[in-house]
Amino acid sequence: MDFRPSVSRLLCSFTVCLLLAGCAGGVALQPDRSIFALDNSYQRMAYDRPIEDMFDRTVAVFQEAGYRLDLIDRATGQISGQRGAAGNKQANTDKDLKFYAVVLPEGEGTVLALKIVQVIKGGAFGGPTAEIIVNEALLYKYAFRRIGTVPDRPVAPVP
């Protein structure tokens, strides 16, 4: 019995699988935008302000709170970021917070959709990471109020 044809087919299959696995790796060029799919996990608040103003206010509030923003896209209204649980980016902790925000027009005003996620890292040996959507109503109420009451920044006079 000659096993050479089946061995060569096996080697070819293995080579193809290896090539496909090698192409699948790598870092994404931009964050996965499917996380911005507006579902029931987003909390929403309507404002009687222009969309550009609410976008700037949302960015300012999260930057002031110590979040490292990884997506700020005016064209789509998407904003996201992450920080350590204590607001310290260098904190040695296994918990972080992420947020996802989408600023959308509604009539003459704006709707801000916000989702806050607690990220729990998988231990010292790099196990799986768990993400838990934060559903604390008071947290969202505070964030929405803070974003709505950010003082307008004075515009510097042009010389």
PDB file of C-alpha atoms in Angstrom:
ATOM      1  CA  MET A   1       0.000   0.000   0.000  1.00  0.00           C
ATOM      2  CA  ASP A   2       1.418   3.397  -1.026  1.00  0.00           C
ATOM      3  CA  PHE A   3       0.902   6.225   1.525  1.00  0.00           C
ATOM      4  CA  ARG A   4       2.743   8.930  -0.438  1.00  0.00           C
ATOM      5  CA  PRO A   5      -0.384  10.529  -2.045  1.00  0.00           C
ATOM      6  CA  SER A   6      -2.212  10.812   1.307  1.00  0.00           C
ATOM      7  CA  VAL A   7       0.898  12.160   3.048  1.00  0.00           C
ATOM      8  CA  SER A   8       1.409  14.775   0.340  1.00  0.00           C
ATOM      9  CA  ARG A   9      -2.277  15.804   0.603  1.00  0.00           C
ATOM     10  CA  LEU A  10      -1.888  16.077   4.354  1.00  0.00           C
ATOM     11  CA  LEU A  11       1.225  18.234   3.986  1.00  0.00           C
ATOM     12  CA  CYS A  12      -0.540  20.464   1.432  1.00  0.00           C
ATOM     13  CA  SER A  13      -3.528  20.870   3.740  1.00  0.00           C
ATOM     14  CA  PHE A  14      -1.272  21.667   6.677  1.00  0.00           C
ATOM     15  CA  THR A  15       0.650  24.250   4.606  1.00  0.00           C
ATOM     16  CA  VAL A  16      -2.573  25.957   3.486  1.00  0.00           C
ATOM     17  CA  CYS A  17      -3.867  26.071   7.082  1.00  0.00           C
ATOM     18  CA  LEU A  18      -0.561  27.486   8.280  1.00  0.00           C
ATOM     19  CA  LEU A  19      -0.632  30.213   5.635  1.00  0.00           C
ATOM     20  CA  LEU A  20      -4.212  31.137   6.477  1.00  0.00           C
ATOM     21  CA  ALA A  21      -3.438  31.262  10.195  1.00  0.00           C
ATOM     22  CA  GLY A  22      -0.450  33.513   9.531  1.00  0.00           C
ATOM     23  CA  CYS A  23      -2.572  35.945   7.522  1.00  0.00           C
ATOM     24  CA  ALA A  24      -5.264  36.091  10.188  1.00  0.00           C
ATOM     25  CA  GLY A  25      -3.008  37.558  12.888  1.00  0.00           C
ATOM     26  CA  GLY A  26      -1.854  41.122  13.346  1.00  0.00           C
ATOM     27  CA  VAL A  27      -3.197  44.284  14.869  1.00  0.00           C
ATOM     28  CA  ALA A  28      -6.324  45.955  13.509  1.00  0.00           C
ATOM     29  CA  LEU A  29      -5.679  49.282  11.840  1.00  0.00           C
ATOM     30  CA  GLN A  30      -8.598  50.883  13.648  1.00  0.00           C
ATOM     31  CA  PRO A  31     -10.869  49.907  16.536  1.00  0.00           C
ATOM     32  CA  ASP A  32     -13.694  47.496  15.850  1.00  0.00           C
ATOM     33  CA  ARG A  33     -16.669  49.734  15.158  1.00  0.00           C
ATOM     34  CA  SER A  34     -19.228  46.978  15.618  1.00  0.00           C
ATOM     35  CA  ILE A  35     -19.094  47.784  19.342  1.00  0.00           C
ATOM     36  CA  PHE A  36     -20.996  50.951  18.518  1.00  0.00           C
ATOM     37  CA  ALA A  37     -24.095  49.034  17.385  1.00  0.00           C
ATOM     38  CA  LEU A  38     -26.818  50.852  19.309  1.00  0.00           C
ATOM     39  CA  ASP A  39     -28.625  48.256  21.355  1.00  0.00           C
ATOM     40  CA  ASN A  40     -30.380  48.263  24.715  1.00  0.00           C
ATOM     41  CA  SER A  41     -27.073  48.296  26.597  1.00  0.00           C
ATOM     42  CA  TYR A  42     -26.660  52.016  25.770  1.00  0.00           C
ATOM     43  CA  GLN A  43     -28.195  54.608  28.054  1.00  0.00           C
ATOM     44  CA  ARG A  44     -29.558  57.665  26.229  1.00  0.00           C
ATOM     45  CA  MET A  45     -30.093  61.335  27.029  1.00  0.00           C
ATOM     46  CA  ALA A  46     -31.540  64.077  24.813  1.00  0.00           C
ATOM     47  CA  TYR A  47     -30.150  67.616  24.869  1.00  0.00           C
ATOM     48  CA  ASP A  48     -31.366  70.881  23.303  1.00  0.00           C
ATOM     49  CA  ARG A  49     -27.912  71.727  21.994  1.00  0.00           C
ATOM     50  CA  PRO A  50     -26.236  71.417  18.603  1.00  0.00           C
ATOM     51  CA  ILE A  51     -24.540  68.098  17.833  1.00  0.00           C
ATOM     52  CA  GLU A  52     -21.075  69.702  17.483  1.00  0.00           C
ATOM     53  CA  ASP A  53     -21.364  71.245  20.956  1.00  0.00           C
ATOM     54  CA  MET A  54     -22.427  67.951  22.569  1.00  0.00           C
ATOM     55  CA  PHE A  55     -19.634  66.076  20.797  1.00  0.00           C
ATOM     56  CA  ASP A  56     -17.036  68.551  22.162  1.00  0.00           C
ATOM     57  CA  ARG A  57     -18.563  68.445  25.654  1.00  0.00           C
ATOM     58  CA  THR A  58     -18.511  64.633  25.726  1.00  0.00           C
ATOM     59  CA  VAL A  59     -14.849  64.523  24.648  1.00  0.00           C
ATOM     60  CA  ALA A  60     -13.917  67.175  27.243  1.00  0.00           C
ATOM     61  CA  VAL A  61     -15.671  65.417  30.150  1.00  0.00           C
ATOM     62  CA  PHE A  62     -14.045  62.043  29.498  1.00  0.00           C
ATOM     63  CA  GLN A  63     -10.595  63.575  28.924  1.00  0.00           C
ATOM     64  CA  GLU A  64     -10.878  65.500  32.209  1.00  0.00           C
ATOM     65  CA  ALA A  65     -11.899  62.256  33.943  1.00  0.00           C
ATOM     66  CA  GLY A  66      -8.590  60.648  32.926  1.00  0.00           C
ATOM     67  CA  TYR A  67      -9.747  58.497  30.018  1.00  0.00           C
ATOM     68  CA  ARG A  68      -7.292  57.782  27.199  1.00  0.00           C
ATOM     69  CA  LEU A  69      -9.430  58.338  24.119  1.00  0.00           C
ATOM     70  CA  ASP A  70      -8.790  55.847  21.353  1.00  0.00           C
ATOM     71  CA  LEU A  71     -11.517  56.917  18.921  1.00  0.00           C
ATOM     72  CA  ILE A  72     -12.794  60.432  18.285  1.00  0.00           C
ATOM     73  CA  ASP A  73     -14.707  60.496  15.006  1.00  0.00           C
ATOM     74  CA  ARG A  74     -16.775  63.596  14.300  1.00  0.00           C
ATOM     75  CA  ALA A  75     -18.043  62.197  11.001  1.00  0.00           C
ATOM     76  CA  THR A  76     -19.861  59.319  12.714  1.00  0.00           C
ATOM     77  CA  GLY A  77     -20.268  60.782  16.220  1.00  0.00           C
ATOM     78  CA  GLN A  78     -18.335  57.890  17.778  1.00  0.00           C
ATOM     79  CA  ILE A  79     -16.100  58.352  20.833  1.00  0.00           C
ATOM     80  CA  SER A  80     -14.446  55.669  22.971  1.00  0.00           C
ATOM     81  CA  GLY A  81     -11.761  55.448  25.616  1.00  0.00           C
ATOM     82  CA  GLN A  82     -10.326  53.560  28.561  1.00  0.00           C
ATOM     83  CA  ARG A  83      -8.783  54.275  31.959  1.00  0.00           C
ATOM     84  CA  GLY A  84      -7.640  52.512  35.103  1.00  0.00           C
ATOM     85  CA  ALA A  85     -10.257  52.108  37.817  1.00  0.00           C
ATOM     86  CA  ALA A  86      -8.745  54.914  39.887  1.00  0.00           C
ATOM     87  CA  GLY A  87      -8.280  57.247  36.930  1.00  0.00           C
ATOM     88  CA  ASN A  88      -4.553  56.569  36.958  1.00  0.00           C
ATOM     89  CA  LYS A  89      -3.378  55.135  33.654  1.00  0.00           C
ATOM     90  CA  GLN A  90      -0.326  53.607  35.369  1.00  0.00           C
ATOM     91  CA  ALA A  91      -2.300  52.026  38.219  1.00  0.00           C
ATOM     92  CA  ASN A  92      -1.459  48.397  38.940  1.00  0.00           C
ATOM     93  CA  THR A  93      -4.918  46.886  38.949  1.00  0.00           C
ATOM     94  CA  ASP A  94      -6.786  44.127  37.186  1.00  0.00           C
ATOM     95  CA  LYS A  95      -9.821  46.367  36.542  1.00  0.00           C
ATOM     96  CA  ASP A  96     -10.273  49.138  33.998  1.00  0.00           C
ATOM     97  CA  LEU A  97     -13.215  51.122  32.714  1.00  0.00           C
ATOM     98  CA  LYS A  98     -14.106  51.649  29.061  1.00  0.00           C
ATOM     99  CA  PHE A  99     -16.774  53.814  27.565  1.00  0.00           C
ATOM    100  CA  TYR A 100     -18.447  53.981  24.186  1.00  0.00           C
ATOM    101  CA  ALA A 101     -20.432  57.060  23.184  1.00  0.00           C
ATOM    102  CA  VAL A 102     -22.370  57.942  20.055  1.00  0.00           C
ATOM    103  CA  VAL A 103     -23.561  61.523  19.554  1.00  0.00           C
ATOM    104  CA  LEU A 104     -26.534  61.636  17.190  1.00  0.00           C
ATOM    105  CA  PRO A 105     -28.746  64.402  15.810  1.00  0.00           C
ATOM    106  CA  GLU A 106     -32.400  64.401  16.805  1.00  0.00           C
ATOM    107  CA  GLY A 107     -34.600  67.206  15.497  1.00  0.00           C
ATOM    108  CA  GLU A 108     -32.962  70.492  16.484  1.00  0.00           C
ATOM    109  CA  GLY A 109     -31.087  68.851  19.359  1.00  0.00           C
ATOM    110  CA  THR A 110     -28.852  65.901  20.089  1.00  0.00           C
ATOM    111  CA  VAL A 111     -29.081  62.451  21.636  1.00  0.00           C
ATOM    112  CA  LEU A 112     -26.082  61.067  23.486  1.00  0.00           C
ATOM    113  CA  ALA A 113     -25.940  57.268  23.728  1.00  0.00           C
ATOM    114  CA  LEU A 114     -23.457  56.055  26.348  1.00  0.00           C
ATOM    115  CA  LYS A 115     -22.227  52.633  27.476  1.00  0.00           C
ATOM    116  CA  ILE A 116     -19.729  52.109  30.296  1.00  0.00           C
ATOM    117  CA  VAL A 117     -17.974  48.747  30.598  1.00  0.00           C
ATOM    118  CA  GLN A 118     -15.828  47.358  33.416  1.00  0.00           C
ATOM    119  CA  VAL A 119     -12.894  45.366  32.074  1.00  0.00           C
ATOM    120  CA  ILE A 120     -11.457  42.651  34.334  1.00  0.00           C
ATOM    121  CA  LYS A 121      -8.129  41.321  33.169  1.00  0.00           C
ATOM    122  CA  GLY A 122      -7.415  37.623  33.281  1.00  0.00           C
ATOM    123  CA  GLY A 123      -4.760  37.458  35.988  1.00  0.00           C
ATOM    124  CA  ALA A 124      -0.975  37.442  36.035  1.00  0.00           C
ATOM    125  CA  PHE A 125      -0.600  34.917  33.224  1.00  0.00           C
ATOM    126  CA  GLY A 126      -2.730  36.783  30.680  1.00  0.00           C
ATOM    127  CA  GLY A 127      -5.889  34.752  30.863  1.00  0.00           C
ATOM    128  CA  PRO A 128      -9.119  35.816  29.189  1.00  0.00           C
ATOM    129  CA  THR A 129     -10.468  39.311  29.747  1.00  0.00           C
ATOM    130  CA  ALA A 130     -14.049  39.808  30.916  1.00  0.00           C
ATOM    131  CA  GLU A 131     -16.127  42.868  30.045  1.00  0.00           C
ATOM    132  CA  ILE A 132     -19.169  43.655  32.167  1.00  0.00           C
ATOM    133  CA  ILE A 133     -21.607  46.374  31.123  1.00  0.00           C
ATOM    134  CA  VAL A 134     -22.168  48.780  34.012  1.00  0.00           C
ATOM    135  CA  ASN A 135     -25.904  49.290  34.581  1.00  0.00           C
ATOM    136  CA  GLU A 136     -25.762  51.647  37.570  1.00  0.00           C
ATOM    137  CA  ALA A 137     -28.385  54.334  36.834  1.00  0.00           C
ATOM    138  CA  LEU A 138     -26.773  56.949  39.102  1.00  0.00           C
ATOM    139  CA  LEU A 139     -23.458  56.644  37.258  1.00  0.00           C
ATOM    140  CA  TYR A 140     -25.120  57.431  33.929  1.00  0.00           C
ATOM    141  CA  LYS A 141     -27.224  60.198  35.490  1.00  0.00           C
ATOM    142  CA  TYR A 142     -24.052  61.840  36.804  1.00  0.00           C
ATOM    143  CA  ALA A 143     -22.241  61.483  33.463  1.00  0.00           C
ATOM    144  CA  PHE A 144     -25.166  62.932  31.496  1.00  0.00           C
ATOM    145  CA  ARG A 145     -25.532  65.842  33.921  1.00  0.00           C
ATOM    146  CA  ARG A 146     -21.787  66.511  33.877  1.00  0.00           C
ATOM    147  CA  ILE A 147     -21.713  66.534  30.063  1.00  0.00           C
ATOM    148  CA  GLY A 148     -24.769  68.802  29.922  1.00  0.00           C
ATOM    149  CA  THR A 149     -23.348  71.348  32.359  1.00  0.00           C
ATOM    150  CA  VAL A 150     -19.759  71.663  31.152  1.00  0.00           C
ATOM    151  CA  PRO A 151     -19.062  75.392  31.004  1.00  0.00           C
ATOM    152  CA  ASP A 152     -18.633  76.763  27.516  1.00  0.00           C
ATOM    153  CA  ARG A 153     -14.997  77.447  26.805  1.00  0.00           C
ATOM    154  CA  PRO A 154     -14.349  81.075  25.867  1.00  0.00           C
ATOM    155  CA  VAL A 155     -13.154  81.494  22.305  1.00  0.00           C
ATOM    156  CA  ALA A 156      -9.730  83.156  22.135  1.00  0.00           C
ATOM    157  CA  PRO A 157      -9.822  86.443  20.209  1.00  0.00           C
ATOM    158  CA  VAL A 158      -8.191  86.365  16.809  1.00  0.00           C
ATOM    159  CA  PRO A 159      -5.430  89.030  16.520  1.00  0.00           C
TER     160      PRO A 159
END
